[in-house]
Amino acid sequence: MGKFIKWGLLALSLAVLATGWWLGLAWAPPDREMGDVQRIMYVHVPLQWAAMVAMFVNFVAAVSYMFKASWKLDATAEASAEVGLVLGTAGMITGAIWGRPTWGVYWSWDPRLTSQAIMLVAYTGYLVLRRFVEDPEKRATWSSVVAIIGAINLPIVWFSVRWWRSLHQVQSTPKTVDPEMTLALRVSAFGMLFITVWFLVARYRQALAERQAEVALPDAVPSDLAAASGANSSRVA
Amino acid sequence: MSAPRPRPIGLLTATLALLRKDLLIEWRTRARLNAIIFFALATLLMFSFALGPDTKLLEKNAGGYFWLAILFASVLALGESFRVESENACMDGIRLAPADARAIFLSKALGNTLLLTALGALLVPVMVALYGVSIVTSVADLGLILLLGCLALSAPGTVYAAISSNARARDVLLPLLLFPLVIPALLSAAKATTLVLQGDPMNQFGSWAGLLGGFNLIYWSVGFLLFPRIIED
């Protein structure tokens, strides 16, 4: 991992995130109705956005793999699904912490919450599938198919708050929150985005190294191919 | 001069031939149908045992229990539909035929739909007897929902069964992949069935049926497009 990305991006994203959260906790005004409880928005909303970004990266990598088989795309898909699942789970937990004082319950069977829970279970299934298939090429193809089918959920999660108006409010975006909260939300979101990119790159490199170690094993490549071009190559580049 | 290449078989011909083969195997053994019928019947009974003999509760939730029984049985049926192909490397034989690989998807998914619809048709009278429900609106509506719901379970189910039949821990993998995906279909099928059983004063039946139709449209097209990639070697 390049020195800049390993330390520079990490330091930058932590600094931006810390600034955003400081702005959110200390500088932005408390919510008129919810008071200080609302300040969790500066953590919860960026987490969910970043999770969506990571899941979308997973979808793009899976579709691209259908057109061009490459270990890099497969590693990207694996990394983004894992990072997205962690961020989405953290987003759901912070939502529950906020829900208890505001709605009176940790969990409600609201379309937004339900559709996100379905999404998280679907991506868990995707990651389980990856662990249960030994052949790297088959794993890459099959998990791409599952990722594409599962991604149909993403727009449902995103638009659920608009399609079914229920308990969960519409997305907190610079357009829907008070102008005085916009800056803190924007800075927190960029900090979260940077740290997501950092996580993605780190996990991607690890996944790629794992894959290369895997296909370097003689029994992972077809025997005729291994004999013809040495044990280090495989059909996908 | 080289020998003329064999003419590729059309998609429809190949689909029908494969479907005929699957149905013939099913008819000669009847193992799959018998197994899932008894499994689904046991599931319907279990709901009433687990919840106690509260007839009001059972009647109110009959639509949901009915679809859960079909869903659980579908996992058995879907898994089994590819097991017959993995024995004696039958799948390799099918793939060698000069036919479109998508025919395998269509025939398997249609075969599963037929099997599940037959199961559902057998379960309806049992549900009426066990849960004390009656069909309020029309039998045709119930039949439509049954068909649409079974189509909706079969399309993604066939894709995932093809994947999980070749993976380790396939018995865990298929429900883990399938259940979250079919929740919208399960929800709309159960709601629509409840409307058929308890009356539809707000006229919502059409919108739930439409949602199921849309679900089918998406997953049948995605399965049709992606399936050849799963079975390629």
CSV table of C-alpha atoms in Angstrom, one decimal, chain B residues 10-226:
chain,number,residue,atom,x,y,z
B,10,GLY,CA,-34.3,-23.5,-30.8
B,11,LEU,CA,-34.8,-22.0,-27.4
B,12,LEU,CA,-38.4,-23.1,-27.2
B,13,THR,CA,-37.8,-26.6,-28.4
B,14,ALA,CA,-34.9,-27.1,-26.0
B,15,THR,CA,-36.9,-25.7,-23.1
B,16,LEU,CA,-39.9,-27.9,-23.8
B,17,ALA,CA,-37.7,-31.0,-24.2
B,18,LEU,CA,-35.9,-30.4,-20.9
B,19,LEU,CA,-39.1,-29.6,-19.1
B,20,ARG,CA,-40.6,-32.8,-20.5
B,21,LYS,CA,-37.6,-34.7,-19.2
B,22,ASP,CA,-37.8,-33.2,-15.8
B,23,LEU,CA,-41.6,-33.8,-15.5
B,24,LEU,CA,-41.1,-37.4,-16.7
B,25,ILE,CA,-38.5,-38.0,-14.0
B,26,GLU,CA,-40.8,-36.4,-11.5
B,27,TRP,CA,-43.8,-38.5,-12.7
B,28,ARG,CA,-41.8,-41.8,-12.6
B,29,THR,CA,-40.4,-41.3,-9.1
B,30,ARG,CA,-42.9,-38.9,-7.6
B,31,ALA,CA,-40.3,-38.5,-4.8
B,32,ARG,CA,-40.0,-34.8,-4.9
B,33,LEU,CA,-43.7,-34.0,-5.0
B,34,ASN,CA,-44.5,-36.5,-2.2
B,35,ALA,CA,-41.8,-35.1,0.0
B,36,ILE,CA,-42.7,-31.5,-0.3
B,37,ILE,CA,-46.5,-32.2,0.1
B,38,PHE,CA,-45.9,-33.9,3.4
B,39,PHE,CA,-43.4,-31.3,4.5
B,40,ALA,CA,-45.8,-28.4,3.7
B,41,LEU,CA,-48.7,-30.2,5.4
B,42,ALA,CA,-46.5,-30.7,8.5
B,43,THR,CA,-45.6,-27.0,8.4
B,44,LEU,CA,-49.3,-25.9,8.3
B,45,LEU,CA,-50.0,-28.2,11.3
B,46,MET,CA,-47.0,-26.9,13.2
B,47,PHE,CA,-48.2,-23.3,13.1
B,48,SER,CA,-51.3,-24.3,14.9
B,49,PHE,CA,-49.4,-26.3,17.4
B,50,ALA,CA,-46.9,-23.6,18.0
B,51,LEU,CA,-49.6,-20.9,18.5
B,52,GLY,CA,-52.1,-22.9,20.4
B,53,PRO,CA,-55.6,-23.5,19.3
B,54,ASP,CA,-56.6,-19.9,18.8
B,55,THR,CA,-58.9,-20.1,15.8
B,56,LYS,CA,-59.2,-16.3,15.4
B,57,LEU,CA,-55.4,-15.9,15.2
B,58,LEU,CA,-55.0,-18.8,12.7
B,59,GLU,CA,-57.8,-17.5,10.6
B,60,LYS,CA,-56.4,-14.0,10.6
B,61,ASN,CA,-52.9,-15.1,9.6
B,62,ALA,CA,-53.8,-18.0,7.3
B,63,GLY,CA,-52.4,-16.2,4.2
B,64,GLY,CA,-49.0,-15.8,5.8
B,65,TYR,CA,-48.8,-19.3,7.1
B,66,PHE,CA,-49.9,-20.7,3.7
B,67,TRP,CA,-47.0,-18.9,1.9
B,68,LEU,CA,-44.5,-19.7,4.6
B,69,ALA,CA,-45.3,-23.4,4.1
B,70,ILE,CA,-44.8,-23.0,0.3
B,71,LEU,CA,-41.6,-21.1,0.8
B,72,PHE,CA,-40.1,-23.8,3.1
B,73,ALA,CA,-41.2,-26.5,0.7
B,74,SER,CA,-39.8,-24.6,-2.2
B,75,VAL,CA,-36.3,-24.8,-0.7
B,76,LEU,CA,-36.5,-28.6,-0.7
B,77,ALA,CA,-37.9,-28.6,-4.3
B,78,LEU,CA,-35.4,-26.2,-5.7
B,79,GLY,CA,-32.4,-28.0,-4.1
B,80,GLU,CA,-33.7,-31.3,-5.4
B,81,SER,CA,-34.2,-30.0,-9.0
B,82,PHE,CA,-30.4,-29.6,-9.5
B,83,ARG,CA,-29.5,-32.7,-7.5
B,84,VAL,CA,-30.8,-35.0,-10.3
B,85,GLU,CA,-28.5,-33.2,-12.7
B,86,SER,CA,-25.4,-33.5,-10.5
B,87,GLU,CA,-25.7,-37.3,-10.3
B,88,ASN,CA,-23.8,-39.1,-13.1
B,89,ALA,CA,-22.7,-35.6,-14.4
B,90,CYS,CA,-26.0,-35.2,-16.2
B,91,MET,CA,-25.5,-31.4,-16.3
B,92,ASP,CA,-22.3,-31.9,-18.4
B,93,GLY,CA,-24.4,-34.0,-20.8
B,94,ILE,CA,-27.1,-31.3,-21.1
B,95,ARG,CA,-24.5,-28.6,-21.7
B,96,LEU,CA,-23.0,-30.5,-24.5
B,97,ALA,CA,-26.2,-30.3,-26.5
B,98,PRO,CA,-26.1,-27.6,-29.2
B,99,ALA,CA,-28.8,-25.6,-27.4
B,100,ASP,CA,-29.0,-22.3,-25.6
B,101,ALA,CA,-28.0,-22.6,-22.0
B,102,ARG,CA,-30.9,-20.3,-21.1
B,103,ALA,CA,-33.2,-23.1,-22.0
B,104,ILE,CA,-32.0,-24.9,-18.8
B,105,PHE,CA,-33.0,-21.9,-16.7
B,106,LEU,CA,-36.4,-21.7,-18.4
B,107,SER,CA,-37.2,-25.4,-18.1
B,108,LYS,CA,-36.0,-25.7,-14.5
B,109,ALA,CA,-37.8,-22.5,-13.4
B,110,LEU,CA,-41.0,-23.5,-15.2
B,111,GLY,CA,-40.8,-27.0,-13.7
B,112,ASN,CA,-40.3,-25.7,-10.2
B,113,THR,CA,-43.3,-23.3,-10.8
B,114,LEU,CA,-45.5,-26.2,-11.9
B,115,LEU,CA,-44.5,-28.3,-8.9
B,116,LEU,CA,-45.1,-25.4,-6.4
B,117,THR,CA,-48.4,-24.4,-8.0
B,118,ALA,CA,-49.6,-28.1,-7.7
B,119,LEU,CA,-48.5,-28.1,-4.1
B,120,GLY,CA,-50.3,-24.8,-3.4
B,121,ALA,CA,-53.5,-26.1,-5.0
B,122,LEU,CA,-53.3,-29.2,-2.7
B,123,LEU,CA,-52.7,-27.0,0.3
B,124,VAL,CA,-55.7,-24.7,-0.2
B,125,PRO,CA,-58.4,-27.2,0.9
B,126,VAL,CA,-56.2,-28.2,3.8
B,127,MET,CA,-55.8,-24.6,4.9
B,128,VAL,CA,-59.6,-24.1,4.6
B,129,ALA,CA,-60.1,-27.1,6.8
B,130,LEU,CA,-57.4,-26.5,9.4
B,131,TYR,CA,-57.6,-22.7,9.9
B,132,GLY,CA,-61.4,-22.4,9.3
B,133,VAL,CA,-61.1,-19.8,6.5
B,134,SER,CA,-63.3,-19.5,3.5
B,135,ILE,CA,-62.6,-18.0,0.1
B,136,VAL,CA,-64.5,-14.8,0.2
B,137,THR,CA,-63.8,-13.1,-3.2
B,138,SER,CA,-63.0,-15.6,-5.9
B,139,VAL,CA,-61.2,-18.8,-6.6
B,140,ALA,CA,-59.7,-17.2,-9.8
B,141,ASP,CA,-58.0,-14.5,-7.8
B,142,LEU,CA,-56.5,-17.1,-5.5
B,143,GLY,CA,-55.3,-19.1,-8.4
B,144,LEU,CA,-53.7,-16.0,-10.0
B,145,ILE,CA,-51.9,-15.2,-6.8
B,146,LEU,CA,-50.8,-18.8,-6.4
B,147,LEU,CA,-49.4,-18.8,-9.9
B,148,LEU,CA,-47.7,-15.4,-9.6
B,149,GLY,CA,-46.2,-16.2,-6.2
B,150,CYS,CA,-44.8,-19.6,-7.3
B,151,LEU,CA,-43.3,-18.0,-10.4
B,152,ALA,CA,-41.7,-15.4,-8.1
B,153,LEU,CA,-40.2,-18.0,-5.9
B,154,SER,CA,-39.0,-20.1,-8.8
B,155,ALA,CA,-37.0,-17.6,-10.9
B,156,PRO,CA,-34.5,-16.4,-8.3
B,157,GLY,CA,-34.7,-19.8,-6.6
B,158,THR,CA,-33.6,-21.6,-9.7
B,159,VAL,CA,-30.6,-19.3,-10.1
B,160,TYR,CA,-29.5,-19.7,-6.5
B,161,ALA,CA,-30.2,-23.5,-6.5
B,162,ALA,CA,-27.8,-23.8,-9.5
B,163,ILE,CA,-25.2,-22.0,-7.5
B,164,SER,CA,-25.6,-23.6,-4.2
B,165,SER,CA,-25.9,-27.1,-5.6
B,166,ASN,CA,-22.2,-26.9,-6.5
B,167,ALA,CA,-21.0,-25.1,-3.4
B,168,ARG,CA,-20.1,-26.5,0.0
B,169,ALA,CA,-22.8,-26.4,2.7
B,170,ARG,CA,-25.5,-26.1,0.0
B,171,ASP,CA,-28.3,-26.8,2.5
B,172,VAL,CA,-27.5,-23.6,4.4
B,173,LEU,CA,-26.6,-21.5,1.4
B,174,LEU,CA,-29.8,-21.7,-0.6
B,175,PRO,CA,-32.2,-20.4,2.1
B,176,LEU,CA,-29.6,-17.8,3.2
B,177,LEU,CA,-29.5,-16.4,-0.3
B,178,LEU,CA,-33.1,-16.9,-1.3
B,179,PHE,CA,-35.1,-15.8,1.8
B,180,PRO,CA,-34.0,-12.1,2.0
B,181,LEU,CA,-34.5,-11.8,-1.8
B,182,VAL,CA,-38.0,-13.1,-2.0
B,183,ILE,CA,-39.4,-11.1,1.0
B,184,PRO,CA,-41.2,-8.6,-1.3
B,185,ALA,CA,-42.8,-11.5,-3.2
B,186,LEU,CA,-43.7,-13.3,0.0
B,187,LEU,CA,-45.2,-10.2,1.5
B,188,SER,CA,-47.3,-9.3,-1.5
B,189,ALA,CA,-48.5,-12.9,-2.0
B,190,ALA,CA,-49.4,-13.3,1.6
B,191,LYS,CA,-51.3,-9.9,1.7
B,192,ALA,CA,-53.1,-10.7,-1.5
B,193,THR,CA,-54.1,-14.2,-0.2
B,194,THR,CA,-55.4,-12.6,3.0
B,195,LEU,CA,-57.5,-10.2,0.9
B,196,VAL,CA,-59.0,-13.2,-1.0
B,197,LEU,CA,-59.8,-15.0,2.3
B,198,GLN,CA,-61.1,-12.0,4.3
B,199,GLY,CA,-62.6,-9.7,1.7
B,200,ASP,CA,-61.1,-6.7,0.0
B,201,PRO,CA,-63.1,-3.6,1.0
B,202,MET,CA,-60.4,-1.1,0.0
B,203,ASN,CA,-59.8,-2.8,-3.4
B,204,GLN,CA,-56.1,-3.4,-2.8
B,205,PHE,CA,-55.9,-6.8,-4.5
B,206,GLY,CA,-54.8,-5.3,-7.8
B,207,SER,CA,-51.9,-3.4,-6.4
B,208,TRP,CA,-50.4,-6.4,-4.6
B,209,ALA,CA,-50.9,-8.6,-7.7
B,210,GLY,CA,-49.2,-5.8,-9.7
B,211,LEU,CA,-46.2,-5.8,-7.3
B,212,LEU,CA,-45.9,-9.6,-7.7
B,213,GLY,CA,-46.0,-9.1,-11.5
B,214,GLY,CA,-43.3,-6.5,-11.4
B,215,PHE,CA,-41.1,-8.8,-9.1
B,216,ASN,CA,-41.6,-11.6,-11.6
B,217,LEU,CA,-40.7,-9.4,-14.6
B,218,ILE,CA,-37.4,-8.3,-12.9
B,219,TYR,CA,-36.2,-11.7,-11.7
B,220,TRP,CA,-37.2,-13.7,-14.7
B,221,SER,CA,-35.3,-11.3,-16.9
B,222,VAL,CA,-32.3,-11.1,-14.6
B,223,GLY,CA,-32.2,-14.9,-14.3
B,224,PHE,CA,-32.7,-15.4,-18.0
B,225,LEU,CA,-29.7,-13.1,-18.7
B,226,LEU,CA,-27.3,-14.3,-16.0
